[in-house]
Amino acid sequence: MTAVPPAAPGWASAPPATVPAAPVVSSPEVLQQRAAAWGSTPLTLADFHGNDGIFRLVQDGTQIPDGSRFIAAWTETRKGFCNFSDDSYRQEMVGIGEDRAEVQREDLGDTDPEQWPVGIDGQKRDPWQPQYVLPLQRFGEGMELIGFVARNGLSIAAVEGLIGRCRFHPRARQGFFPLIQLGVGHYNNRRFGGVRPKPLLTICRLAAARWHPGSGRAPPKLSAEMSDEIPF
């Protein structure tokens, strides 16, 4: 009978083969937390320029062509207010799925209109402006993540309209994200006169690619990335 050699100092003997390995515990929450911590892809910001009627990347002004398609992670939309006064930037935001109260304008201070800064139109302007940030992932090659920032009334209406369409849709309730297409519509501006452009976030009609599981029943947690200061 062959003797079993003793274990080397500092090392334990191998466990008997009959001892089962410890189960691997995994969850979508852990996956998303570690993906956010380990990932290095920054969130690119985009907006709609009402004067020119174009979607653009905020950092360098690159135009996003009309008809570009994105998967809209609407369950990670954030809403609140931003403040650009005193040559600095501040924001107070809450996620659509966060279990806490929405940010209220009256709780942010600066409530005296006489103390408000003068805007480019020569009028006093509230330093705290409403803001939405909607995560979009480009459909197709690249798949980069873009945060669509909505501050003007038309962009805010476009984001709210998309959320409204997703709210009761059975596919959205199952955790699926809609495939949307960026477009430009027009409306009659009563204040300044004439026809002006407005952004459109249209759910694509192509049935086979209209709704995407994306993250399935565990939408990606983008709150950390979207809470960073927006450098513009």
mmCIF file with all atom_site columns, C-alpha atoms in Angstrom:
data_model
loop_
_atom_site.group_PDB
_atom_site.id
_atom_site.type_symbol
_atom_site.label_atom_id
_atom_site.label_alt_id
_atom_site.label_comp_id
_atom_site.label_asym_id
_atom_site.label_entity_id
_atom_site.label_seq_id
_atom_site.pdbx_PDB_ins_code
_atom_site.Cartn_x
_atom_site.Cartn_y
_atom_site.Cartn_z
_atom_site.occupancy
_atom_site.B_iso_or_equiv
_atom_site.pdbx_formal_charge
_atom_site.auth_seq_id
_atom_site.auth_comp_id
_atom_site.auth_asym_id
_atom_site.auth_atom_id
_atom_site.pdbx_PDB_model_num
ATOM 1   C CA . MET A 1 1   ? 0.000   0.000  0.000   1.00 0.00 ? 1   MET A CA 1
ATOM 2   C CA . THR A 1 2   ? 1.420   3.333  -1.066  1.00 0.00 ? 2   THR A CA 1
ATOM 3   C CA . ALA A 1 3   ? 1.650   5.956  1.661   1.00 0.00 ? 3   ALA A CA 1
ATOM 4   C CA . VAL A 1 4   ? 0.008   9.324  1.005   1.00 0.00 ? 4   VAL A CA 1
ATOM 5   C CA . PRO A 1 5   ? 2.621   12.094 1.168   1.00 0.00 ? 5   PRO A CA 1
ATOM 6   C CA . PRO A 1 6   ? 1.965   14.840 3.673   1.00 0.00 ? 6   PRO A CA 1
ATOM 7   C CA . ALA A 1 7   ? 0.686   18.165 2.403   1.00 0.00 ? 7   ALA A CA 1
ATOM 8   C CA . ALA A 1 8   ? 3.296   20.820 1.727   1.00 0.00 ? 8   ALA A CA 1
ATOM 9   C CA . PRO A 1 9   ? 3.626   23.456 4.446   1.00 0.00 ? 9   PRO A CA 1
ATOM 10  C CA . GLY A 1 10  ? 1.028   26.194 4.023   1.00 0.00 ? 10  GLY A CA 1
ATOM 11  C CA . TRP A 1 11  ? -1.173  24.143 1.715   1.00 0.00 ? 11  TRP A CA 1
ATOM 12  C CA . ALA A 1 12  ? -4.205  22.089 2.628   1.00 0.00 ? 12  ALA A CA 1
ATOM 13  C CA . SER A 1 13  ? -4.726  18.613 1.321   1.00 0.00 ? 13  SER A CA 1
ATOM 14  C CA . ALA A 1 14  ? -7.209  18.278 -1.537  1.00 0.00 ? 14  ALA A CA 1
ATOM 15  C CA . PRO A 1 15  ? -10.757 17.600 -0.267  1.00 0.00 ? 15  PRO A CA 1
ATOM 16  C CA . PRO A 1 16  ? -12.252 14.166 -0.837  1.00 0.00 ? 16  PRO A CA 1
ATOM 17  C CA . ALA A 1 17  ? -13.876 13.747 -4.226  1.00 0.00 ? 17  ALA A CA 1
ATOM 18  C CA . THR A 1 18  ? -17.220 13.166 -2.551  1.00 0.00 ? 18  THR A CA 1
ATOM 19  C CA . VAL A 1 19  ? -17.360 16.745 -1.200  1.00 0.00 ? 19  VAL A CA 1
ATOM 20  C CA . PRO A 1 20  ? -19.481 18.854 -3.614  1.00 0.00 ? 20  PRO A CA 1
ATOM 21  C CA . ALA A 1 21  ? -18.121 22.179 -4.834  1.00 0.00 ? 21  ALA A CA 1
ATOM 22  C CA . ALA A 1 22  ? -19.646 25.310 -3.358  1.00 0.00 ? 22  ALA A CA 1
ATOM 23  C CA . PRO A 1 23  ? -22.508 26.577 -5.540  1.00 0.00 ? 23  PRO A CA 1
ATOM 24  C CA . VAL A 1 24  ? -21.841 29.674 -7.638  1.00 0.00 ? 24  VAL A CA 1
ATOM 25  C CA . VAL A 1 25  ? -24.328 32.362 -6.731  1.00 0.00 ? 25  VAL A CA 1
ATOM 26  C CA . SER A 1 26  ? -25.085 34.892 -9.453  1.00 0.00 ? 26  SER A CA 1
ATOM 27  C CA . SER A 1 27  ? -27.658 37.606 -9.951  1.00 0.00 ? 27  SER A CA 1
ATOM 28  C CA . PRO A 1 28  ? -28.411 40.376 -12.443 1.00 0.00 ? 28  PRO A CA 1
ATOM 29  C CA . GLU A 1 29  ? -27.820 42.948 -9.702  1.00 0.00 ? 29  GLU A CA 1
ATOM 30  C CA . VAL A 1 30  ? -24.295 41.715 -8.989  1.00 0.00 ? 30  VAL A CA 1
ATOM 31  C CA . LEU A 1 31  ? -23.563 41.547 -12.711 1.00 0.00 ? 31  LEU A CA 1
ATOM 32  C CA . GLN A 1 32  ? -24.625 45.142 -13.287 1.00 0.00 ? 32  GLN A CA 1
ATOM 33  C CA . GLN A 1 33  ? -22.780 46.439 -10.213 1.00 0.00 ? 33  GLN A CA 1
ATOM 34  C CA . ARG A 1 34  ? -19.522 44.858 -11.286 1.00 0.00 ? 34  ARG A CA 1
ATOM 35  C CA . ALA A 1 35  ? -20.006 45.808 -14.921 1.00 0.00 ? 35  ALA A CA 1
ATOM 36  C CA . ALA A 1 36  ? -20.400 49.428 -13.820 1.00 0.00 ? 36  ALA A CA 1
ATOM 37  C CA . ALA A 1 37  ? -17.329 49.208 -11.582 1.00 0.00 ? 37  ALA A CA 1
ATOM 38  C CA . TRP A 1 38  ? -15.098 47.354 -14.050 1.00 0.00 ? 38  TRP A CA 1
ATOM 39  C CA . GLY A 1 39  ? -16.302 48.884 -17.298 1.00 0.00 ? 39  GLY A CA 1
ATOM 40  C CA . SER A 1 40  ? -14.495 51.845 -18.804 1.00 0.00 ? 40  SER A CA 1
ATOM 41  C CA . THR A 1 41  ? -16.917 52.998 -21.526 1.00 0.00 ? 41  THR A CA 1
ATOM 42  C CA . PRO A 1 42  ? -17.920 56.625 -20.810 1.00 0.00 ? 42  PRO A CA 1
ATOM 43  C CA . LEU A 1 43  ? -21.442 57.928 -21.295 1.00 0.00 ? 43  LEU A CA 1
ATOM 44  C CA . THR A 1 44  ? -21.571 60.147 -24.384 1.00 0.00 ? 44  THR A CA 1
ATOM 45  C CA . LEU A 1 45  ? -24.109 62.955 -24.160 1.00 0.00 ? 45  LEU A CA 1
ATOM 46  C CA . ALA A 1 46  ? -26.363 64.219 -26.922 1.00 0.00 ? 46  ALA A CA 1
ATOM 47  C CA . ASP A 1 47  ? -29.108 66.806 -27.278 1.00 0.00 ? 47  ASP A CA 1
ATOM 48  C CA . PHE A 1 48  ? -31.410 68.393 -29.849 1.00 0.00 ? 48  PHE A CA 1
ATOM 49  C CA . HIS A 1 49  ? -30.477 71.819 -31.150 1.00 0.00 ? 49  HIS A CA 1
ATOM 50  C CA . GLY A 1 50  ? -33.755 73.637 -31.705 1.00 0.00 ? 50  GLY A CA 1
ATOM 51  C CA . ASN A 1 51  ? -32.383 76.443 -33.867 1.00 0.00 ? 51  ASN A CA 1
ATOM 52  C CA . ASP A 1 52  ? -30.756 74.132 -36.409 1.00 0.00 ? 52  ASP A CA 1
ATOM 53  C CA . GLY A 1 53  ? -33.079 71.165 -35.948 1.00 0.00 ? 53  GLY A CA 1
ATOM 54  C CA . ILE A 1 54  ? -30.298 68.620 -35.433 1.00 0.00 ? 54  ILE A CA 1
ATOM 55  C CA . PHE A 1 55  ? -29.379 65.947 -32.917 1.00 0.00 ? 55  PHE A CA 1
ATOM 56  C CA . ARG A 1 56  ? -25.744 66.335 -31.901 1.00 0.00 ? 56  ARG A CA 1
ATOM 57  C CA . LEU A 1 57  ? -23.091 65.032 -29.542 1.00 0.00 ? 57  LEU A CA 1
ATOM 58  C CA . VAL A 1 58  ? -22.545 67.613 -26.843 1.00 0.00 ? 58  VAL A CA 1
ATOM 59  C CA . GLN A 1 59  ? -18.794 67.124 -26.466 1.00 0.00 ? 59  GLN A CA 1
ATOM 60  C CA . ASP A 1 60  ? -17.792 67.975 -30.034 1.00 0.00 ? 60  ASP A CA 1
ATOM 61  C CA . GLY A 1 61  ? -20.973 68.968 -31.863 1.00 0.00 ? 61  GLY A CA 1
ATOM 62  C CA . THR A 1 62  ? -20.946 65.942 -34.170 1.00 0.00 ? 62  THR A CA 1
ATOM 63  C CA . GLN A 1 63  ? -24.332 65.606 -35.854 1.00 0.00 ? 63  GLN A CA 1
ATOM 64  C CA . ILE A 1 64  ? -26.364 62.426 -35.375 1.00 0.00 ? 64  ILE A CA 1
ATOM 65  C CA . PRO A 1 65  ? -28.107 61.766 -38.708 1.00 0.00 ? 65  PRO A CA 1
ATOM 66  C CA . ASP A 1 66  ? -31.878 61.747 -38.917 1.00 0.00 ? 66  ASP A CA 1
ATOM 67  C CA . GLY A 1 67  ? -33.161 58.197 -38.952 1.00 0.00 ? 67  GLY A CA 1
ATOM 68  C CA . SER A 1 68  ? -30.473 56.890 -36.611 1.00 0.00 ? 68  SER A CA 1
ATOM 69  C CA . ARG A 1 69  ? -31.823 54.018 -34.538 1.00 0.00 ? 69  ARG A CA 1
ATOM 70  C CA . PHE A 1 70  ? -31.261 53.361 -30.851 1.00 0.00 ? 70  PHE A CA 1
ATOM 71  C CA . ILE A 1 71  ? -32.457 50.945 -28.186 1.00 0.00 ? 71  ILE A CA 1
ATOM 72  C CA . ALA A 1 72  ? -34.069 53.159 -25.547 1.00 0.00 ? 72  ALA A CA 1
ATOM 73  C CA . ALA A 1 73  ? -33.430 52.021 -21.953 1.00 0.00 ? 73  ALA A CA 1
ATOM 74  C CA . TRP A 1 74  ? -36.405 54.063 -20.774 1.00 0.00 ? 74  TRP A CA 1
ATOM 75  C CA . THR A 1 75  ? -36.506 52.375 -17.351 1.00 0.00 ? 75  THR A CA 1
ATOM 76  C CA . GLU A 1 76  ? -33.221 54.153 -16.533 1.00 0.00 ? 76  GLU A CA 1
ATOM 77  C CA . THR A 1 77  ? -34.443 57.661 -17.386 1.00 0.00 ? 77  THR A CA 1
ATOM 78  C CA . ARG A 1 78  ? -33.508 60.312 -14.846 1.00 0.00 ? 78  ARG A CA 1
ATOM 79  C CA . LYS A 1 79  ? -35.377 63.541 -14.110 1.00 0.00 ? 79  LYS A CA 1
ATOM 80  C CA . GLY A 1 80  ? -34.549 66.640 -12.112 1.00 0.00 ? 80  GLY A CA 1
ATOM 81  C CA . PHE A 1 81  ? -32.987 70.054 -12.421 1.00 0.00 ? 81  PHE A CA 1
ATOM 82  C CA . CYS A 1 82  ? -29.639 71.488 -13.484 1.00 0.00 ? 82  CYS A CA 1
ATOM 83  C CA . ASN A 1 83  ? -27.978 74.780 -12.587 1.00 0.00 ? 83  ASN A CA 1
ATOM 84  C CA . PHE A 1 84  ? -25.302 76.538 -14.645 1.00 0.00 ? 84  PHE A CA 1
ATOM 85  C CA . SER A 1 85  ? -25.031 79.737 -12.614 1.00 0.00 ? 85  SER A CA 1
ATOM 86  C CA . ASP A 1 86  ? -21.742 81.146 -11.291 1.00 0.00 ? 86  ASP A CA 1
ATOM 87  C CA . ASP A 1 87  ? -19.743 79.404 -14.047 1.00 0.00 ? 87  ASP A CA 1
ATOM 88  C CA . SER A 1 88  ? -20.333 76.035 -12.390 1.00 0.00 ? 88  SER A CA 1
ATOM 89  C CA . TYR A 1 89  ? -22.631 73.100 -12.927 1.00 0.00 ? 89  TYR A CA 1
ATOM 90  C CA . ARG A 1 90  ? -24.899 71.395 -10.434 1.00 0.00 ? 90  ARG A CA 1
ATOM 91  C CA . GLN A 1 91  ? -27.700 68.907 -10.833 1.00 0.00 ? 91  GLN A CA 1
ATOM 92  C CA . GLU A 1 92  ? -30.288 67.209 -8.665  1.00 0.00 ? 92  GLU A CA 1
ATOM 93  C CA . MET A 1 93  ? -31.742 64.110 -10.313 1.00 0.00 ? 93  MET A CA 1
ATOM 94  C CA . VAL A 1 94  ? -33.786 61.022 -9.475  1.00 0.00 ? 94  VAL A CA 1
ATOM 95  C CA . GLY A 1 95  ? -34.185 57.827 -11.491 1.00 0.00 ? 95  GLY A CA 1
ATOM 96  C CA . ILE A 1 96  ? -37.602 56.756 -12.719 1.00 0.00 ? 96  ILE A CA 1
ATOM 97  C CA . GLY A 1 97  ? -37.280 53.519 -10.750 1.00 0.00 ? 97  GLY A CA 1
ATOM 98  C CA . GLU A 1 98  ? -35.763 54.931 -7.559  1.00 0.00 ? 98  GLU A CA 1
ATOM 99  C CA . ASP A 1 99  ? -37.862 54.636 -4.421  1.00 0.00 ? 99  ASP A CA 1
ATOM 100 C CA . ARG A 1 100 ? -37.579 58.256 -3.371  1.00 0.00 ? 100 ARG A CA 1
ATOM 101 C CA . ALA A 1 101 ? -39.458 61.472 -3.988  1.00 0.00 ? 101 ALA A CA 1
ATOM 102 C CA . GLU A 1 102 ? -38.962 63.481 -7.156  1.00 0.00 ? 102 GLU A CA 1
ATOM 103 C CA . VAL A 1 103 ? -36.840 66.591 -6.932  1.00 0.00 ? 103 VAL A CA 1
ATOM 104 C CA . GLN A 1 104 ? -39.016 69.662 -6.350  1.00 0.00 ? 104 GLN A CA 1
ATOM 105 C CA . ARG A 1 105 ? -37.994 73.081 -7.605  1.00 0.00 ? 105 ARG A CA 1
ATOM 106 C CA . GLU A 1 106 ? -38.899 74.843 -4.340  1.00 0.00 ? 106 GLU A CA 1
ATOM 107 C CA . ASP A 1 107 ? -36.453 72.666 -2.415  1.00 0.00 ? 107 ASP A CA 1
ATOM 108 C CA . LEU A 1 108 ? -33.428 73.831 -4.414  1.00 0.00 ? 108 LEU A CA 1
ATOM 109 C CA . GLY A 1 109 ? -33.215 77.422 -3.181  1.00 0.00 ? 109 GLY A CA 1
ATOM 110 C CA . ASP A 1 110 ? -32.731 80.481 -5.402  1.00 0.00 ? 110 ASP A CA 1
ATOM 111 C CA . THR A 1 111 ? -36.450 81.202 -5.263  1.00 0.00 ? 111 THR A CA 1
ATOM 112 C CA . ASP A 1 112 ? -36.253 85.025 -5.401  1.00 0.00 ? 112 ASP A CA 1
ATOM 113 C CA . PRO A 1 113 ? -36.763 86.101 -9.048  1.00 0.00 ? 113 PRO A CA 1
ATOM 114 C CA . GLU A 1 114 ? -35.050 89.418 -8.309  1.00 0.00 ? 114 GLU A CA 1
ATOM 115 C CA . GLN A 1 115 ? -31.818 87.534 -7.638  1.00 0.00 ? 115 GLN A CA 1
ATOM 116 C CA . TRP A 1 116 ? -31.952 85.427 -10.764 1.00 0.00 ? 116 TRP A CA 1
ATOM 117 C CA . PRO A 1 117 ? -29.298 85.955 -13.466 1.00 0.00 ? 117 PRO A CA 1
ATOM 118 C CA . VAL A 1 118 ? -30.160 87.655 -16.740 1.00 0.00 ? 118 VAL A CA 1
ATOM 119 C CA . GLY A 1 119 ? -30.501 85.298 -19.721 1.00 0.00 ? 119 GLY A CA 1
ATOM 120 C CA . ILE A 1 120 ? -29.405 85.859 -23.310 1.00 0.00 ? 120 ILE A CA 1
ATOM 121 C CA . ASP A 1 121 ? -32.810 87.415 -24.043 1.00 0.00 ? 121 ASP A CA 1
ATOM 122 C CA . GLY A 1 122 ? -32.221 90.097 -21.413 1.00 0.00 ? 122 GLY A CA 1
ATOM 123 C CA . GLN A 1 123 ? -34.826 88.662 -19.047 1.00 0.00 ? 123 GLN A CA 1
ATOM 124 C CA . LYS A 1 124 ? -34.389 87.240 -15.550 1.00 0.00 ? 124 LYS A CA 1
ATOM 125 C CA . ARG A 1 125 ? -33.980 83.475 -15.822 1.00 0.00 ? 125 ARG A CA 1
ATOM 126 C CA . ASP A 1 126 ? -34.480 80.787 -13.197 1.00 0.00 ? 126 ASP A CA 1
ATOM 127 C CA . PRO A 1 127 ? -30.999 79.283 -12.599 1.00 0.00 ? 127 PRO A CA 1
ATOM 128 C CA . TRP A 1 128 ? -32.554 75.849 -12.028 1.00 0.00 ? 128 TRP A CA 1
ATOM 129 C CA . GLN A 1 129 ? -33.861 74.366 -15.267 1.00 0.00 ? 129 GLN A CA 1
ATOM 130 C CA . PRO A 1 130 ? -35.783 71.079 -15.650 1.00 0.00 ? 130 PRO A CA 1
ATOM 131 C CA . GLN A 1 131 ? -33.860 68.204 -17.209 1.00 0.00 ? 131 GLN A CA 1
ATOM 132 C CA . TYR A 1 132 ? -34.321 64.608 -18.360 1.00 0.00 ? 132 TYR A CA 1
ATOM 133 C CA . VAL A 1 133 ? -31.539 62.175 -19.312 1.00 0.00 ? 133 VAL A CA 1
ATOM 134 C CA . LEU A 1 134 ? -32.643 59.186 -21.411 1.00 0.00 ? 134 LEU A CA 1
ATOM 135 C CA . PRO A 1 135 ? -30.098 56.367 -22.040 1.00 0.00 ? 135 PRO A CA 1
ATOM 136 C CA . LEU A 1 136 ? -29.890 55.273 -25.680 1.00 0.00 ? 136 LEU A CA 1
ATOM 137 C CA . GLN A 1 137 ? -27.742 52.476 -27.097 1.00 0.00 ? 137 GLN A CA 1
ATOM 138 C CA . ARG A 1 138 ? -26.984 52.733 -30.796 1.00 0.00 ? 138 ARG A CA 1
ATOM 139 C CA . PHE A 1 139 ? -28.523 49.895 -32.791 1.00 0.00 ? 139 PHE A CA 1
ATOM 140 C CA . GLY A 1 140 ? -26.036 48.115 -35.026 1.00 0.00 ? 140 GLY A CA 1
ATOM 141 C CA . GLU A 1 141 ? -22.326 48.647 -35.404 1.00 0.00 ? 141 GLU A CA 1
ATOM 142 C CA . GLY A 1 142 ? -20.649 50.322 -32.446 1.00 0.00 ? 142 GLY A CA 1
ATOM 143 C CA . MET A 1 143 ? -23.491 49.921 -29.916 1.00 0.00 ? 143 MET A CA 1
ATOM 144 C CA . GLU A 1 144 ? -22.177 52.959 -28.033 1.00 0.00 ? 144 GLU A CA 1
ATOM 145 C CA . LEU A 1 145 ? -24.164 54.316 -25.123 1.00 0.00 ? 145 LEU A CA 1
ATOM 146 C CA . ILE A 1 146 ? -25.568 57.841 -25.410 1.00 0.00 ? 146 ILE A CA 1
ATOM 147 C CA . GLY A 1 147 ? -27.383 59.909 -22.829 1.00 0.00 ? 147 GLY A CA 1
ATOM 148 C CA . PHE A 1 148 ? -30.005 62.083 -24.548 1.00 0.00 ? 148 PHE A CA 1
ATOM 149 C CA . VAL A 1 149 ? -30.243 65.267 -22.474 1.00 0.00 ? 149 VAL A CA 1
ATOM 150 C CA . ALA A 1 150 ? -33.606 67.040 -22.703 1.00 0.00 ? 150 ALA A CA 1
ATOM 151 C CA . ARG A 1 151 ? -33.850 70.555 -21.298 1.00 0.00 ? 151 ARG A CA 1
ATOM 152 C CA . ASN A 1 152 ? -35.979 72.589 -23.689 1.00 0.00 ? 152 ASN A CA 1
ATOM 153 C CA . GLY A 1 153 ? -39.722 72.088 -23.731 1.00 0.00 ? 153 GLY A CA 1
ATOM 154 C CA . LEU A 1 154 ? -39.812 70.230 -27.049 1.00 0.00 ? 154 LEU A CA 1
ATOM 155 C CA . SER A 1 155 ? -37.146 67.701 -26.055 1.00 0.00 ? 155 SER A CA 1
ATOM 156 C CA . ILE A 1 156 ? -38.795 67.161 -22.679 1.00 0.00 ? 156 ILE A CA 1
ATOM 157 C CA . ALA A 1 157 ? -42.129 66.540 -24.426 1.00 0.00 ? 157 ALA A CA 1
ATOM 158 C CA . ALA A 1 158 ? -40.454 63.978 -26.713 1.00 0.00 ? 158 ALA A CA 1
ATOM 159 C CA . VAL A 1 159 ? -39.004 62.040 -23.761 1.00 0.00 ? 159 VAL A CA 1
ATOM 160 C CA . GLU A 1 160 ? -42.265 62.170 -21.817 1.00 0.00 ? 160 GLU A CA 1
ATOM 161 C CA . GLY A 1 161 ? -44.142 60.994 -24.902 1.00 0.00 ? 161 GLY A CA 1
ATOM 162 C CA . LEU A 1 162 ? -41.855 57.983 -25.289 1.00 0.00 ? 162 LEU A CA 1
ATOM 163 C CA . ILE A 1 163 ? -42.256 57.059 -21.614 1.00 0.00 ? 163 ILE A CA 1
ATOM 164 C CA . GLY A 1 164 ? -46.017 57.383 -21.993 1.00 0.00 ? 164 GLY A CA 1
ATOM 165 C CA . ARG A 1 165 ? -46.045 54.989 -24.947 1.00 0.00 ? 165 ARG A CA 1
ATOM 166 C CA . CYS A 1 166 ? -43.914 52.458 -23.083 1.00 0.00 ? 166 CYS A CA 1
ATOM 167 C CA . ARG A 1 167 ? -45.857 52.678 -19.846 1.00 0.00 ? 167 ARG A CA 1
ATOM 168 C CA . PHE A 1 168 ? -48.694 50.303 -20.749 1.00 0.00 ? 168 PHE A CA 1
ATOM 169 C CA . HIS A 1 169 ? -47.085 48.341 -23.573 1.00 0.00 ? 169 HIS A CA 1
ATOM 170 C CA . PRO A 1 170 ? -47.053 44.597 -22.715 1.00 0.00 ? 170 PRO A CA 1
ATOM 171 C CA . ARG A 1 171 ? -43.533 44.125 -24.117 1.00 0.00 ? 171 ARG A CA 1
ATOM 172 C CA . ALA A 1 172 ? -42.206 46.982 -22.015 1.00 0.00 ? 172 ALA A CA 1
ATOM 173 C CA . ARG A 1 173 ? -43.844 45.462 -18.936 1.00 0.00 ? 173 ARG A CA 1
ATOM 174 C CA . GLN A 1 174 ? -41.876 42.271 -19.612 1.00 0.00 ? 174 GLN A CA 1
ATOM 175 C CA . GLY A 1 175 ? -38.616 44.230 -19.407 1.00 0.00 ? 175 GLY A CA 1
ATOM 176 C CA . PHE A 1 176 ? -38.067 44.778 -23.125 1.00 0.00 ? 176 PHE A CA 1
ATOM 177 C CA . PHE A 1 177 ? -36.727 48.029 -24.547 1.00 0.00 ? 177 PHE A CA 1
ATOM 178 C CA . PRO A 1 178 ? -38.122 49.698 -27.686 1.00 0.00 ? 178 PRO A CA 1
ATOM 179 C CA . LEU A 1 179 ? -36.099 50.303 -30.808 1.00 0.00 ? 179 LEU A CA 1
ATOM 180 C CA . ILE A 1 180 ? -36.561 53.980 -31.647 1.00 0.00 ? 180 ILE A CA 1
ATOM 181 C CA . GLN A 1 181 ? -35.636 56.203 -34.553 1.00 0.00 ? 181 GLN A CA 1
ATOM 182 C CA . LEU A 1 182 ? -34.532 59.825 -34.243 1.00 0.00 ? 182 LEU A CA 1
ATOM 183 C CA . GLY A 1 183 ? -36.371 62.240 -36.474 1.00 0.00 ? 183 GLY A CA 1
ATOM 184 C CA . VAL A 1 184 ? -37.253 65.892 -36.923 1.00 0.00 ? 184 VAL A CA 1
ATOM 185 C CA . GLY A 1 185 ? -40.794 67.199 -37.071 1.00 0.00 ? 185 GLY A CA 1
ATOM 186 C CA . HIS A 1 186 ? -42.105 70.754 -37.333 1.00 0.00 ? 186 HIS A CA 1
ATOM 187 C CA . TYR A 1 187 ? -44.633 72.967 -35.598 1.00 0.00 ? 187 TYR A CA 1
ATOM 188 C CA . ASN A 1 188 ? -45.924 76.524 -35.800 1.00 0.00 ? 188 ASN A CA 1
ATOM 189 C CA . ASN A 1 189 ? -44.229 78.707 -33.212 1.00 0.00 ? 189 ASN A CA 1
ATOM 190 C CA . ARG A 1 190 ? -46.734 81.293 -31.996 1.00 0.00 ? 190 ARG A CA 1
ATOM 191 C CA . ARG A 1 191 ? -44.218 83.203 -29.891 1.00 0.00 ? 191 ARG A CA 1
ATOM 192 C CA . PHE A 1 192 ? -41.568 83.818 -32.544 1.00 0.00 ? 192 PHE A CA 1
ATOM 193 C CA . GLY A 1 193 ? -43.640 83.045 -35.612 1.00 0.00 ? 193 GLY A CA 1
ATOM 194 C CA . GLY A 1 194 ? -42.928 80.668 -38.443 1.00 0.00 ? 194 GLY A CA 1
ATOM 195 C CA . VAL A 1 195 ? -42.338 76.932 -38.622 1.00 0.00 ? 195 VAL A CA 1
ATOM 196 C CA . ARG A 1 196 ? -39.783 75.539 -36.204 1.00 0.00 ? 196 ARG A CA 1
ATOM 197 C CA . PRO A 1 197 ? -38.184 72.061 -35.833 1.00 0.00 ? 197 PRO A CA 1
ATOM 198 C CA . LYS A 1 198 ? -38.910 69.632 -32.992 1.00 0.00 ? 198 LYS A CA 1
ATOM 199 C CA . PRO A 1 199 ? -37.349 66.287 -32.037 1.00 0.00 ? 199 PRO A CA 1
ATOM 200 C CA . LEU A 1 200 ? -39.145 62.987 -32.641 1.00 0.00 ? 200 LEU A CA 1
ATOM 201 C CA . LEU A 1 201 ? -38.420 59.733 -30.790 1.00 0.00 ? 201 LEU A CA 1
ATOM 202 C CA . THR A 1 202 ? -40.440 57.236 -32.812 1.00 0.00 ? 202 THR A CA 1
ATOM 203 C CA . ILE A 1 203 ? -40.776 53.549 -31.979 1.00 0.00 ? 203 ILE A CA 1
ATOM 204 C CA . CYS A 1 204 ? -39.809 51.638 -35.126 1.00 0.00 ? 204 CYS A CA 1
ATOM 205 C CA . ARG A 1 205 ? -42.538 49.777 -36.980 1.00 0.00 ? 205 ARG A CA 1
ATOM 206 C CA . LEU A 1 206 ? -40.318 46.855 -37.973 1.00 0.00 ? 206 LEU A CA 1
ATOM 207 C CA . ALA A 1 207 ? -41.960 44.113 -35.922 1.00 0.00 ? 207 ALA A CA 1
ATOM 208 C CA . ALA A 1 208 ? -38.958 41.769 -35.906 1.00 0.00 ? 208 ALA A CA 1
ATOM 209 C CA . ALA A 1 209 ? -36.661 44.382 -34.384 1.00 0.00 ? 209 ALA A CA 1
ATOM 210 C CA . ARG A 1 210 ? -39.085 46.603 -32.539 1.00 0.00 ? 210 ARG A CA 1
ATOM 211 C CA . TRP A 1 211 ? -38.527 45.396 -28.996 1.00 0.00 ? 211 TRP A CA 1
ATOM 212 C CA . HIS A 1 212 ? -35.257 44.120 -27.571 1.00 0.00 ? 212 HIS A CA 1
ATOM 213 C CA . PRO A 1 213 ? -34.637 42.095 -24.420 1.00 0.00 ? 213 PRO A CA 1
ATOM 214 C CA . GLY A 1 214 ? -31.484 44.140 -23.886 1.00 0.00 ? 214 GLY A CA 1
ATOM 215 C CA . SER A 1 215 ? -31.089 43.260 -20.250 1.00 0.00 ? 215 SER A CA 1
ATOM 216 C CA . GLY A 1 216 ? -34.277 41.176 -20.139 1.00 0.00 ? 216 GLY A CA 1
ATOM 217 C CA . ARG A 1 217 ? -35.939 41.552 -16.780 1.00 0.00 ? 217 ARG A CA 1
ATOM 218 C CA . ALA A 1 218 ? -32.951 43.307 -15.236 1.00 0.00 ? 218 ALA A CA 1
ATOM 219 C CA . PRO A 1 219 ? -32.424 46.623 -17.066 1.00 0.00 ? 219 PRO A CA 1
ATOM 220 C CA . PRO A 1 220 ? -28.858 47.939 -16.965 1.00 0.00 ? 220 PRO A CA 1
ATOM 221 C CA . LYS A 1 221 ? -28.092 50.104 -13.958 1.00 0.00 ? 221 LYS A CA 1
ATOM 222 C CA . LEU A 1 222 ? -26.770 53.325 -15.430 1.00 0.00 ? 222 LEU A CA 1
ATOM 223 C CA . SER A 1 223 ? -27.508 55.541 -12.442 1.00 0.00 ? 223 SER A CA 1
ATOM 224 C CA . ALA A 1 224 ? -23.861 55.924 -11.450 1.00 0.00 ? 224 ALA A CA 1
ATOM 225 C CA . GLU A 1 225 ? -22.748 56.981 -14.929 1.00 0.00 ? 225 GLU A CA 1
ATOM 226 C CA . MET A 1 226 ? -25.682 59.353 -15.340 1.00 0.00 ? 226 MET A CA 1
ATOM 227 C CA . SER A 1 227 ? -25.153 60.984 -11.958 1.00 0.00 ? 227 SER A CA 1
ATOM 228 C CA . ASP A 1 228 ? -21.722 62.274 -12.943 1.00 0.00 ? 228 ASP A CA 1
ATOM 229 C CA . GLU A 1 229 ? -21.353 65.963 -13.614 1.00 0.00 ? 229 GLU A CA 1
ATOM 230 C CA . ILE A 1 230 ? -22.281 66.864 -17.167 1.00 0.00 ? 230 ILE A CA 1
ATOM 231 C CA . PRO A 1 231 ? -19.437 68.989 -18.547 1.00 0.00 ? 231 PRO A CA 1
ATOM 232 C CA . PHE A 1 232 ? -21.391 71.557 -20.530 1.00 0.00 ? 232 PHE A CA 1
#
